[in-house]
Coordinates of C-alpha atoms in Angstrom, one line a residue:
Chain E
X344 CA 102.1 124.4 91.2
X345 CA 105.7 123.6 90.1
X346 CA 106.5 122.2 87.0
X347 CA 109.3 119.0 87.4
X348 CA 111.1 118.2 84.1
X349 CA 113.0 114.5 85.0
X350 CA 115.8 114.3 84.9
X351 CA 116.1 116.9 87.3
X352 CA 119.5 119.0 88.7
X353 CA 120.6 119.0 92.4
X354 CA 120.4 123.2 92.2
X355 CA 116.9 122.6 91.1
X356 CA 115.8 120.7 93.6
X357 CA 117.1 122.0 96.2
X358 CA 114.9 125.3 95.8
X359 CA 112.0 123.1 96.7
X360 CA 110.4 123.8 100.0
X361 CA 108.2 121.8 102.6
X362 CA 104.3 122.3 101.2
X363 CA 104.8 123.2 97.3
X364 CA 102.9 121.8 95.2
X365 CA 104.5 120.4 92.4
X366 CA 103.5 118.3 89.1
X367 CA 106.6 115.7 87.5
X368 CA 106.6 114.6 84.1
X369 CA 109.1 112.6 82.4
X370 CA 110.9 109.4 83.3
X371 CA 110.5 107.5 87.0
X372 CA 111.1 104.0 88.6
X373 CA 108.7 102.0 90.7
X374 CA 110.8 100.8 93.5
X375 CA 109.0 98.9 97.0
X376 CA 110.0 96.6 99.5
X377 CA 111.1 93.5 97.4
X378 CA 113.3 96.5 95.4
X379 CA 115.1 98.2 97.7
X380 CA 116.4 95.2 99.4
X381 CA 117.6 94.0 96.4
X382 CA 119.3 96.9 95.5
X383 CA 121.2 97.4 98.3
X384 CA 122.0 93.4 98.5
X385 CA 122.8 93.0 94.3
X386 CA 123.8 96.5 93.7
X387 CA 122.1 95.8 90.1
X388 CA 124.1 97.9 87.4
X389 CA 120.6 98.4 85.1
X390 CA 119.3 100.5 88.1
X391 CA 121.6 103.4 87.7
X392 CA 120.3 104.7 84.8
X393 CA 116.6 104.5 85.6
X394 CA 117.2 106.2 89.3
X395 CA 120.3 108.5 88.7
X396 CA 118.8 112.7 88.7
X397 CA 115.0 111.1 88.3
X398 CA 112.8 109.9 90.9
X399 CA 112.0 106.6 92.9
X400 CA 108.1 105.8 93.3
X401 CA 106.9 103.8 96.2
X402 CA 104.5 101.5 94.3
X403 CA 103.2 98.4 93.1
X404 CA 100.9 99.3 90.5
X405 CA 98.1 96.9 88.9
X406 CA 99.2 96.2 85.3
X407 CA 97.2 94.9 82.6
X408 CA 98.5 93.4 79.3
X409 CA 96.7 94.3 76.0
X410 CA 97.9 93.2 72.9
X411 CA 101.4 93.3 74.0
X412 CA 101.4 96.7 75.7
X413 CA 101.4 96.9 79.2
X414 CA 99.4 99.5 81.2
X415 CA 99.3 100.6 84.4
X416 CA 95.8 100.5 85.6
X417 CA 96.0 101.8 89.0
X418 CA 98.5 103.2 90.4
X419 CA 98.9 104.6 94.0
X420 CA 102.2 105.4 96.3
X421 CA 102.4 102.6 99.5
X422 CA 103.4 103.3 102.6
X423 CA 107.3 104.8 102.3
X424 CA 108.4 104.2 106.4
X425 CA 109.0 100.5 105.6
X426 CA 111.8 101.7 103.1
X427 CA 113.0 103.4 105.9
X428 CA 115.9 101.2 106.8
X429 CA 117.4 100.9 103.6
X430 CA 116.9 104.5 101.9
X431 CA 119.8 106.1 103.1
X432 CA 122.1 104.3 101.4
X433 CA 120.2 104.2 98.1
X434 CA 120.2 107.7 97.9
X435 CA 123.6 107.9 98.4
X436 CA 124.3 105.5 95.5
X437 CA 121.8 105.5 93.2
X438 CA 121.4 109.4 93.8
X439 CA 117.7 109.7 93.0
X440 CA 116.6 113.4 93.2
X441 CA 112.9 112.7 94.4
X442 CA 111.2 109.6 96.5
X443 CA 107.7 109.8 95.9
X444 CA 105.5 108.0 98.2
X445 CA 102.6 108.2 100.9
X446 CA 103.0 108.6 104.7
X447 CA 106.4 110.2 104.7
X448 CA 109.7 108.4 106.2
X449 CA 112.2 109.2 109.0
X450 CA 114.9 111.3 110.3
X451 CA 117.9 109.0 108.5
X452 CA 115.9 109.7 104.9
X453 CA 115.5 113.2 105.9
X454 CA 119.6 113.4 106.5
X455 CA 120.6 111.6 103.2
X456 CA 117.7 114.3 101.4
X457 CA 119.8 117.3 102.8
X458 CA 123.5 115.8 102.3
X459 CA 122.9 114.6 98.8
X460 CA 120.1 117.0 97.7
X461 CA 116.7 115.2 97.1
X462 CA 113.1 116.1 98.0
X463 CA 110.2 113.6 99.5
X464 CA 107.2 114.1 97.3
X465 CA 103.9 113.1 98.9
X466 CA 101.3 111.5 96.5
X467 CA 97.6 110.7 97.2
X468 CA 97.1 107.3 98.8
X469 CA 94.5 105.4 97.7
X470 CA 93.8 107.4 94.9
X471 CA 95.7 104.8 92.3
X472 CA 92.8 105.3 89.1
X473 CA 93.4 109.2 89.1
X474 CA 97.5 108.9 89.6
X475 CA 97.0 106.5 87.3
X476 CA 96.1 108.6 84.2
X477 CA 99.2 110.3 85.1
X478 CA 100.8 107.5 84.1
X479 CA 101.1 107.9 79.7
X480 CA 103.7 105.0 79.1
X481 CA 104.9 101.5 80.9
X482 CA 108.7 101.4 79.2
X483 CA 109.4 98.0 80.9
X484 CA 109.0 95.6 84.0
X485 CA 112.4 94.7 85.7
X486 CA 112.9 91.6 87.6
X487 CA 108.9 90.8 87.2
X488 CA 109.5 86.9 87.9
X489 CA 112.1 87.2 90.8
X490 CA 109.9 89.4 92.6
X491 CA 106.7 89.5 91.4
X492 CA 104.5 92.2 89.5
X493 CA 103.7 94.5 92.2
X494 CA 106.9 94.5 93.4
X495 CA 109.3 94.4 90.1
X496 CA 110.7 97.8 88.9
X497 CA 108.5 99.9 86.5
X498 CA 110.0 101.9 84.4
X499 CA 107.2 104.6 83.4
X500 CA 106.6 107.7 81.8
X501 CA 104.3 110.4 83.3
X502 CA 102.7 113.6 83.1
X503 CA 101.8 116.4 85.2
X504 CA 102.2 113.6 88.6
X505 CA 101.0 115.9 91.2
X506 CA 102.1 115.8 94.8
X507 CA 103.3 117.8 98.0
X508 CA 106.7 118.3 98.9
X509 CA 106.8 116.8 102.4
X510 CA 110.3 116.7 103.3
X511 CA 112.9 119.0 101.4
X512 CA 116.6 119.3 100.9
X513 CA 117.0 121.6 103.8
X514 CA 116.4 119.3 107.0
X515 CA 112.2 120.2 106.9
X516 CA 109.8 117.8 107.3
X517 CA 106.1 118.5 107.4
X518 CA 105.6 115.2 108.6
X519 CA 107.7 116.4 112.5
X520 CA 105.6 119.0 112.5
X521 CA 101.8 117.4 112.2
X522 CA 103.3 114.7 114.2
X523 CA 104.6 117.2 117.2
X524 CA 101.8 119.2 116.9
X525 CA 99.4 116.3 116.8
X526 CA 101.7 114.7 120.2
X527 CA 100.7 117.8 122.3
X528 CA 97.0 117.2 121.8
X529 CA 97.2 113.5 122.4
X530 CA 98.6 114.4 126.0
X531 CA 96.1 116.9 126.8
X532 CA 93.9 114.2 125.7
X533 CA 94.9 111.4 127.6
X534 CA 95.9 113.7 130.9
Chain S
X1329 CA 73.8 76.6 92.6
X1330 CA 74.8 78.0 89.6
X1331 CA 76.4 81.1 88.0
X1332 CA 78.4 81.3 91.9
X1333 CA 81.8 82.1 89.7
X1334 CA 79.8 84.8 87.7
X1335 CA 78.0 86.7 90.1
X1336 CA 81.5 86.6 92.6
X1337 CA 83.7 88.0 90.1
X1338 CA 81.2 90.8 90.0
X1339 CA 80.9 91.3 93.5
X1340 CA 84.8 91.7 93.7
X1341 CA 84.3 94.0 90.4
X1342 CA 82.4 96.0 92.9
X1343 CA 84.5 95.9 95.8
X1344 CA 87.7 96.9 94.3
X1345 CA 86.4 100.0 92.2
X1346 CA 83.3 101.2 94.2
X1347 CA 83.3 102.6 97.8
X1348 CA 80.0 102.3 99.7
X1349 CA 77.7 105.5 99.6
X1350 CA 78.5 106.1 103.3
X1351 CA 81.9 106.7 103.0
X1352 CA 81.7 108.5 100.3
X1353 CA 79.4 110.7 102.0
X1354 CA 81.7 111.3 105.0
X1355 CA 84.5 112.4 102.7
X1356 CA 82.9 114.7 100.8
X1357 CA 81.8 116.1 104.1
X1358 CA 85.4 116.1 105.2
X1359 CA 86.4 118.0 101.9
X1360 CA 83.7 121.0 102.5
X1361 CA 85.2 120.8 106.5
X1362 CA 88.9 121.5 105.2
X1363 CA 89.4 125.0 104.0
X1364 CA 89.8 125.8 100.8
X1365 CA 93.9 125.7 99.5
X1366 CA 95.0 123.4 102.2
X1367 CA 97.1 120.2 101.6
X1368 CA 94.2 118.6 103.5
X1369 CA 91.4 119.5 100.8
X1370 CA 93.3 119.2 97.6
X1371 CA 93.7 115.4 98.9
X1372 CA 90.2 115.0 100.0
X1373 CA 89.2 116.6 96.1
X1374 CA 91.7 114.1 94.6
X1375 CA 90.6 110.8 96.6
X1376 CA 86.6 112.3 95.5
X1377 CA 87.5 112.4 92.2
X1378 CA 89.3 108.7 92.3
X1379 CA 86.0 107.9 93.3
X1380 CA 83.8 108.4 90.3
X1381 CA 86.8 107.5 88.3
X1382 CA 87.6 104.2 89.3
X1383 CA 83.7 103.4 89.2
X1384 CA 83.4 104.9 85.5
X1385 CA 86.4 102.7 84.1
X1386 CA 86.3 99.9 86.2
X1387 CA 89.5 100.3 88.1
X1388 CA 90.9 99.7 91.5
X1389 CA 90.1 102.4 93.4
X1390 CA 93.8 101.6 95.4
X1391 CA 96.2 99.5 93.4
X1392 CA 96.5 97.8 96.5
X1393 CA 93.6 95.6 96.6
X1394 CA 94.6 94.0 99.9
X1395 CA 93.6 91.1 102.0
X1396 CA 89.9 90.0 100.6
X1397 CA 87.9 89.1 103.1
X1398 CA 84.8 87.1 102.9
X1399 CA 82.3 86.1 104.8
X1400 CA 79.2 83.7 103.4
X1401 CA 76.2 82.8 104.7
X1402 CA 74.7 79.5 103.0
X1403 CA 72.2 76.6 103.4
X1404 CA 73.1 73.6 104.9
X1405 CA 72.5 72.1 101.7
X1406 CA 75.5 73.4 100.1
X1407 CA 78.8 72.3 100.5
X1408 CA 81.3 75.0 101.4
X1409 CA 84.0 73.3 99.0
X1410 CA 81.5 73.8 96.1
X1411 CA 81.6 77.7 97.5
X1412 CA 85.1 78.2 98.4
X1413 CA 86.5 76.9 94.8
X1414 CA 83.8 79.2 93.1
X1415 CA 85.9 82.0 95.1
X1416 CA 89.1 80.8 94.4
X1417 CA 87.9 80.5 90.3
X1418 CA 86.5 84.2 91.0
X1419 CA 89.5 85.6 92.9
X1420 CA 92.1 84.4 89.6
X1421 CA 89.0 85.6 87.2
X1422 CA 89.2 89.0 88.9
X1423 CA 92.8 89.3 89.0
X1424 CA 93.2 88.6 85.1
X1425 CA 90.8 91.4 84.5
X1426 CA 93.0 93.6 86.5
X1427 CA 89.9 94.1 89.4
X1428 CA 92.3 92.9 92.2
X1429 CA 96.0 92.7 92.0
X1430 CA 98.5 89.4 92.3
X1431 CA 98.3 89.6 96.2
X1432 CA 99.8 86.4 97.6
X1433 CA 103.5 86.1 97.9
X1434 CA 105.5 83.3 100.1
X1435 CA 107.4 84.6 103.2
X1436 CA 109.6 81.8 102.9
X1437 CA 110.4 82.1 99.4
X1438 CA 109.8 85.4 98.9
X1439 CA 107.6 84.2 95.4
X1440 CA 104.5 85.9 94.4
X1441 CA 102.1 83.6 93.2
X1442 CA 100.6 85.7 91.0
X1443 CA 97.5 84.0 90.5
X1444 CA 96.1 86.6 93.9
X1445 CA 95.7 82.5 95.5
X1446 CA 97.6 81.4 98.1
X1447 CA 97.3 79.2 101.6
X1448 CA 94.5 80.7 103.1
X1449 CA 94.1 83.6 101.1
X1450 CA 91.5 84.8 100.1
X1451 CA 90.6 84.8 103.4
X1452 CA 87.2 82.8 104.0
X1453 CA 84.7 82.6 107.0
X1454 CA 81.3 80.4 106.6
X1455 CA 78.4 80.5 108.3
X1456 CA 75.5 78.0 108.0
X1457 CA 71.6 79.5 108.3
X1458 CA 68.3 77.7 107.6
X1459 CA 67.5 80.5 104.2
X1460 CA 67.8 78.7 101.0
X1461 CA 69.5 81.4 100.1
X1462 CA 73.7 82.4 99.9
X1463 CA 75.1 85.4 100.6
X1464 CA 78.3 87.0 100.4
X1465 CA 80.2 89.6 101.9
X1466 CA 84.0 90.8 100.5
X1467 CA 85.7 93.3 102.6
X1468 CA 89.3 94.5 100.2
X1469 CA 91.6 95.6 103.3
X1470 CA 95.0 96.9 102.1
X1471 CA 98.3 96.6 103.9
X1472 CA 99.1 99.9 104.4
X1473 CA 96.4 100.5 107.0
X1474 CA 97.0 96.7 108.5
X1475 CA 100.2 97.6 109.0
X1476 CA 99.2 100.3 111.2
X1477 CA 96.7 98.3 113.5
X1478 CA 97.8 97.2 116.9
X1479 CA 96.5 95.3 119.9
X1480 CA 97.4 96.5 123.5
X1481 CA 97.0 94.6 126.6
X1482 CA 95.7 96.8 129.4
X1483 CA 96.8 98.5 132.2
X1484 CA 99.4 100.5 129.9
X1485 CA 101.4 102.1 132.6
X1486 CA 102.6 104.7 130.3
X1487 CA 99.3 106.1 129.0
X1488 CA 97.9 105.9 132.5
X1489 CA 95.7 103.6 130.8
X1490 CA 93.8 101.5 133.6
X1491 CA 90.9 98.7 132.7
X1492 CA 88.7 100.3 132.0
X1493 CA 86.4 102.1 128.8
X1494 CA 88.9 105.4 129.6
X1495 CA 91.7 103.1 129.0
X1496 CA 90.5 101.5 126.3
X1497 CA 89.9 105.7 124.7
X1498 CA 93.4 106.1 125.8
X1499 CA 94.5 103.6 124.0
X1500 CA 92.8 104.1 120.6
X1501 CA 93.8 107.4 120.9
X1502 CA 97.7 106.4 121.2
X1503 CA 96.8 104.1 117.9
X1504 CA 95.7 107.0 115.9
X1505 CA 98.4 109.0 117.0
X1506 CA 101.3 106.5 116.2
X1507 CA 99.8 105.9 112.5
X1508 CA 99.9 109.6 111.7
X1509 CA 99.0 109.4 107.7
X1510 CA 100.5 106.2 107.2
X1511 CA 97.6 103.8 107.0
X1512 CA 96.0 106.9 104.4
X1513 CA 93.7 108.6 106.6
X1514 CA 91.0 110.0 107.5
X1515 CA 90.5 106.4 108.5
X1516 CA 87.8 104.1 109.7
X1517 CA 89.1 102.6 113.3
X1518 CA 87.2 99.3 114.5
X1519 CA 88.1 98.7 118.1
X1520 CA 87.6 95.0 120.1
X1521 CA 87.1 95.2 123.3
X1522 CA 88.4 92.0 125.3
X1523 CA 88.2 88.7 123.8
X1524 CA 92.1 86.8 123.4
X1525 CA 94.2 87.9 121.2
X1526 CA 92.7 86.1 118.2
X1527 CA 89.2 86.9 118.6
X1528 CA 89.8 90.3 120.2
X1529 CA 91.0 91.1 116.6
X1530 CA 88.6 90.0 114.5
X1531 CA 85.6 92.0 116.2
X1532 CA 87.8 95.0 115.5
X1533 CA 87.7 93.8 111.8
X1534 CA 83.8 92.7 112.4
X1535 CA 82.9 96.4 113.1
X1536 CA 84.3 98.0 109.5
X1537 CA 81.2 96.0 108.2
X1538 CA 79.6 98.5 110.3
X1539 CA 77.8 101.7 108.2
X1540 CA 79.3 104.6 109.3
X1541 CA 76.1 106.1 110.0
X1542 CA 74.3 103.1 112.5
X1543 CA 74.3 103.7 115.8
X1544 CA 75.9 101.1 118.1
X1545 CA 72.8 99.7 120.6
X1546 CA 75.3 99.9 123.5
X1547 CA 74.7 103.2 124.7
X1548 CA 77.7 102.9 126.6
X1549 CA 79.8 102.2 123.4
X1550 CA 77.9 104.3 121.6
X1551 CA 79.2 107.2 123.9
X1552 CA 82.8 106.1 123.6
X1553 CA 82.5 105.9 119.4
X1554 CA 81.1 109.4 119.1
X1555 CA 83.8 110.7 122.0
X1556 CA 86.5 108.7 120.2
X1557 CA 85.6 110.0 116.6
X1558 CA 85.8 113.7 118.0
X1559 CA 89.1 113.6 120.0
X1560 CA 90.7 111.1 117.2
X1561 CA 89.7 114.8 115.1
X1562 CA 91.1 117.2 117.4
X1563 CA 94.6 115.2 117.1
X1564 CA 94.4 117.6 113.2
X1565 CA 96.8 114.4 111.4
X1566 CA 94.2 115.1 108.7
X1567 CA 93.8 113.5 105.2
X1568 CA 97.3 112.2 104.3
X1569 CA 99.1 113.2 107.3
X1570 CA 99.2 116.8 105.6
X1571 CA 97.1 118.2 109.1
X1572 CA 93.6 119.1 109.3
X1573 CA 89.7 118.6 110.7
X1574 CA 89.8 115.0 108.7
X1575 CA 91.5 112.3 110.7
X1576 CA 89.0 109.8 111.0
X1577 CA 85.3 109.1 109.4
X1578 CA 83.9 106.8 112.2
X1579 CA 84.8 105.0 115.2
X1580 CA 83.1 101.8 115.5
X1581 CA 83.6 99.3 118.8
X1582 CA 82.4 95.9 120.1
X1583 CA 83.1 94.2 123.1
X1584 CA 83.9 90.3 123.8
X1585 CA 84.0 88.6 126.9
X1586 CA 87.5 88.4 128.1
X1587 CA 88.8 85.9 131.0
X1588 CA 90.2 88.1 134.2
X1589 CA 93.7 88.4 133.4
X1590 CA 93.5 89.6 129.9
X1591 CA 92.1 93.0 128.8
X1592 CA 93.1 93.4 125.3
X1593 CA 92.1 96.3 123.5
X1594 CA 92.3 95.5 119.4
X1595 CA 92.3 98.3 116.7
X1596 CA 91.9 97.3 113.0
X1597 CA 92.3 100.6 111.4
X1598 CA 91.1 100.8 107.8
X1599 CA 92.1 103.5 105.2
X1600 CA 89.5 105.6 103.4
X1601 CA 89.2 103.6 100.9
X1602 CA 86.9 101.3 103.3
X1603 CA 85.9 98.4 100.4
X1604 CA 83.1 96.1 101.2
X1605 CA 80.3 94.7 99.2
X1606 CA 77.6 91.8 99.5
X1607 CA 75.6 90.0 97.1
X1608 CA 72.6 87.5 98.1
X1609 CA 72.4 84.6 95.6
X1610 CA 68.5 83.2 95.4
X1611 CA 68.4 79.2 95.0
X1612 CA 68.1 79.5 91.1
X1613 CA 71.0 81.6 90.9
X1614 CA 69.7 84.9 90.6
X1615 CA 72.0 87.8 92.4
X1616 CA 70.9 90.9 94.4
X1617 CA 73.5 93.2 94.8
X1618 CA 73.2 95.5 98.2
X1619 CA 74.3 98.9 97.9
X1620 CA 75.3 98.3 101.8
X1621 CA 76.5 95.4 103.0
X1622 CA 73.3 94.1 105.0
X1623 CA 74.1 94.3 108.8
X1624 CA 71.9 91.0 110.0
X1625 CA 74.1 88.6 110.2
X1626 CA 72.1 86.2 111.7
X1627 CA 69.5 83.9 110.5
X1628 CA 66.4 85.7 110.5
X1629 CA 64.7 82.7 109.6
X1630 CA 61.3 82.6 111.8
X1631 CA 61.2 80.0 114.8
X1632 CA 64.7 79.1 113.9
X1633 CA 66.2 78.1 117.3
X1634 CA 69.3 78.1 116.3

C-alpha cells in the first residue's frame, strides 16, 4: 500500500502504476455531474484552490448536520464515465493530480492523465459507510443551494482513503484490459 | 391504521443500511472464490465489511440511496391516499435522519428538492387483496446500476441474436459486457422477456424481488438463469471491473406475452448492493418485519376468486 500526502507533486504521481494500491490522506473535493458542468461553464475562481495538486472525488455523499457540524455519513464514489465528456478540460485547468471514482472513464481522461500527469484512483462502490470513516472532517459545502447536497462541492479531509490505481500517468488503463479481455470471451460466447 | 409513518420509516431504516441475508451470502461466497491478494477480493472484503458496518451504525450501505421503490398490498378498506402520504411523511422522516439521501432533483430546473419528494417519486405501485392486513415492499435501486440497464428489440443483426431464448442469452450477455464495472458489480441482472417496452421493463425490475436462491418454476427459464449466471462469470469483469470469478450473483428472468412484431428483451441490472425489505402491518397496527421480502404476491386469501 502507498502512502498519498495531498497535496501531491506531478514527479510523485507519475511513479504510480496501473494496480497499486494506495491510501490518500489530506485535503480532497467532491466534484459530480451538476459540478463539472459548472466548472467548465462558470470557470468558478474558489475551485482552484481546493483542486489544484489534490484530488477530485466522484461523489455525492449523505450529510448529516449535528449541532452545527456537518458529517459525511456515507460516502461512496458514483459512476466516473458520465464525467467523461467534460474531464479533459478540467484536468487541464484545474490540474487535479488524482480523480477518484468507481467504474473508470475513457480514452480522452486517460490522454489528459498522461499529458498533464494525474492518476485515476478506483474506490469501492457501494461501500459508502466504510469509505466513509475515512472521511475525519467536512471543511465546507460549496454551491449546496444551486445544486443541491449531493451534488454541491465538499470540501473534506481524509485519512488513509484506500483505492486502486486504475489508470496511470503513462497511457495504462486496467479498465482496456478487463474490458478486451472480457470482449474475447463474449464472442466465443455468443459464436 | 395507525403507526403507518412509524413502522415505514423503519422499513426504509432497513432498506438503506441492511442487505438481505441472501446476498450477503453470495458475496461472501464470491470473496472465498477470488484469490487471496487480488483487486477482486480486497473489494469483495471491503463491500463485506460495509456490510456489518452500515447495519451497526445505521448508515446507508451506498450513499446513493436511489430510486425507492414500493410496492403495497392493502384492504380494500384503506384508501391508498391515507397510504401514499404516510410514505411520503416517511420518505422526508427518513431523509432527515440521514437513512436515504435528498434524491429528487428537476430536469428542467436542474433543483434538488431536497426533501427526497418529488412528482412521482418515491415511486409507488398498489395492489388491493381481500387480507385485512397491509404490506409493504421498498426496493432502494441506485443510478449507477440503472444507468447501465438496457432494453433490446430482437433480432439484433449484429449479435446474431435471432427470436428466440439463444437470443435473448445473447443479448444479456452483450448487457453485462457493455456495463463492465460500472453499475458496481458482481451484479444481480433481472431480465423481461417480451411484454412492450413499458411492461417488458418492469418484470425485469419485478424479478430483483426474486431471492437469489429460489428456483424459477419454468424449467425452461430456469435453464437459461443458471446458463446465463455461469457464462455472465466466465466474461471475469469481476467485483469492480478489477477482473475476476465474481461478475454477477444471480440471473433471474420472466417472461410476458408480447404481440408478434415486438420481441423486446429488458435487463434491469442491479448493483451488489441489492436493497429490498417488506414489513406486513396487522389491522391494529402491529408490524412484522420479514427478513426476505415474502415472494407471494398474490392474495392467498382462501376461495378468493379474484
Amino acid at each position: 500500500m502507498k502512502k498519498i500526502q495531498l497535496p501531491i507533486s506531478e514527479t510523485e504521481i507519475r511513479k504510480l502504476r496501473i494496480g497499486d494500491d494506495v491510501a490518500i490522506f489530506g485535503e480532497m473535493v467532491t466534484a459530480r455531474d451538476a459540478a463539472h458542468k459548472y466548472m467548465l461553464e462558470k470557470w468558478p475562481r474558489f475551485v482552484d484552490d481546493l483542486i489544484r495538486d489534490k484530488a477530485i472525488y466522484h461523489c455525492g455523499p449523505v450529510i448529516k448536520e449535528e449541532n452545527g457540524e456537518i458529517i459525511a455519513v456515507s460516502a461512496g464514489p458514483t459512476t466516473s464515465i458520465r464525467e467523461e465528456p467534460y474531464e479533459h478540460e478540467v484536468i487541464a485547468h484545474y490540474r487535479p493530480r488524482i480523480i477518484i471514482g468507481k467504474g473508470g472513464m475513457g480514452p480522452t481522461t486517460l490522454q489528459a492523465m498522461k499529458e498533464y500527469g494525474a492518476v485515476y484512483v478506483h474506490a469501492t462502490g457501494g461501500a459508502a459507510s466504510v469509505i466513509a470513516k475515512s472521511i475525519i472532517y467536512v471543511h465546507k459545502g460549496y454551491k449546496r443551494k444551486e445544486l443541491g447536497d449531493p451534488e454541491a462541492f465538499w470540501k473534506l479531509e481524509v485519512r488513509h482513503f484506500t483505492g486502486v490505481v486504475t489508470m496511470d500517468s503513462h497511457g495504462d488503463s486496467l479498465h482496456d484490459i478487463v474490458e478486451q479481455r472480457s470482449k474475447e470471451k463474449f464472442y466465443e460466447l455468443i459464436s | 391504521m395507525s403507526n403507518l409513518k412509524t413502522h415505514f420509516v423503519e422499513l426504509l431504516r432497513r432498506a438503506s443500511t441492511q442487505l438481505p441475508p441472501d446476498v450477503t451470502a453470495a458475496l461472501k461466497a464470491g470473496y472465498q472464490r477470488e484469490p487471496p491478494g487480488t483487486a477482486a477480493q480486497t473489494a469483495l472484503a471491503t463491500i463485506l465489511k460495509n456490510i456489518k458496518l452500515s447495519r451497526k451504525n445505521s448508515t446507508p450501505l451506498c450513499q446513493d440511496t436511489g430510486t425507492n421503490i414500493w410496492h403495497v398490498y392493502h384492504p380494500q378498506n384503506i384508501c391508498q391516499c391515507e397510504l401514499e402520504q404516510a410514505i411520503r411523511e416517511a420518505t422526508l422522516e427518513a431523509r432527515n435522519r440521514a437513512y436515504l439521501r435528498p434524491n429528487a432533483v428537476d430536469p428542467i430546473t436542474g433543483l434538488n428538492t431536497g426533501t427526497n419528494l418529488g412528482i412521482r417519486f418515491p415511486v409507488i405501485s398498489f395492489y388491493g387483496w381481500k387480507k385485512q392486513s397491509v404490506r409493504a415492499s421498498v426496493m432502494l435501486k441506485g443510478g449507477g446500476c440503472e444507468n447501465v440497464s438496457a432494453q433490446y428489440a430482437l433480432p439484433v443483426a449484429g449479435l446474431h441474436a435471432g427470436r428466440d431464448l439463444d437470443g435473448v442469452r445473447k443479448v444479456v450477455l452483450d448487457a453485462v459486457f457493455q456495463a463492465q464495472g460500472k453499475g458496481c458489480a458482481p451484479g444481480i441482472v433481472g431480465v423481461g422477456i417480451g411484454g412492450d417496452r413499458i411492461t417488458g421493463m418492469i418484470e425485469a425490475k419485478h424479478q430483483l424481488w426474486r431471492p437469489l436462491e429460489d428456483k424459477n418454476p419454468n424449467a425452461l427459464l430456469a435453464k437459461l438463469e443458471n446458463r446465463l449466471y455461469r457464462e455472465c462469470n466466465q466474461l471475469e469483469i469481476g467485483p469492480m471491473g478489477y477482473g475476476g470469478k465474481t461478475t454477477v450473483l444471480g440471473v433471474k428472468a420472466g417472461s410476458i406475452h408480447r404481440v408478434p412484431a415486438s420481441y423486446f428483451v429488458s435487463i434491469s441490472y442491479m448493483c451488489w448492493a441489492s436493497r429490498r425489505a417488506s414489513v406486513t402491518i396487522t389491522p391494529t397496527g402491529n408490524p412484522t418485519f420479514h427478513k426476505q421480502v415474502p415472494s407471494s404476491q398474490e392474495c392467498n386469501t382462501p376461495n378468493c376468486k379474484g
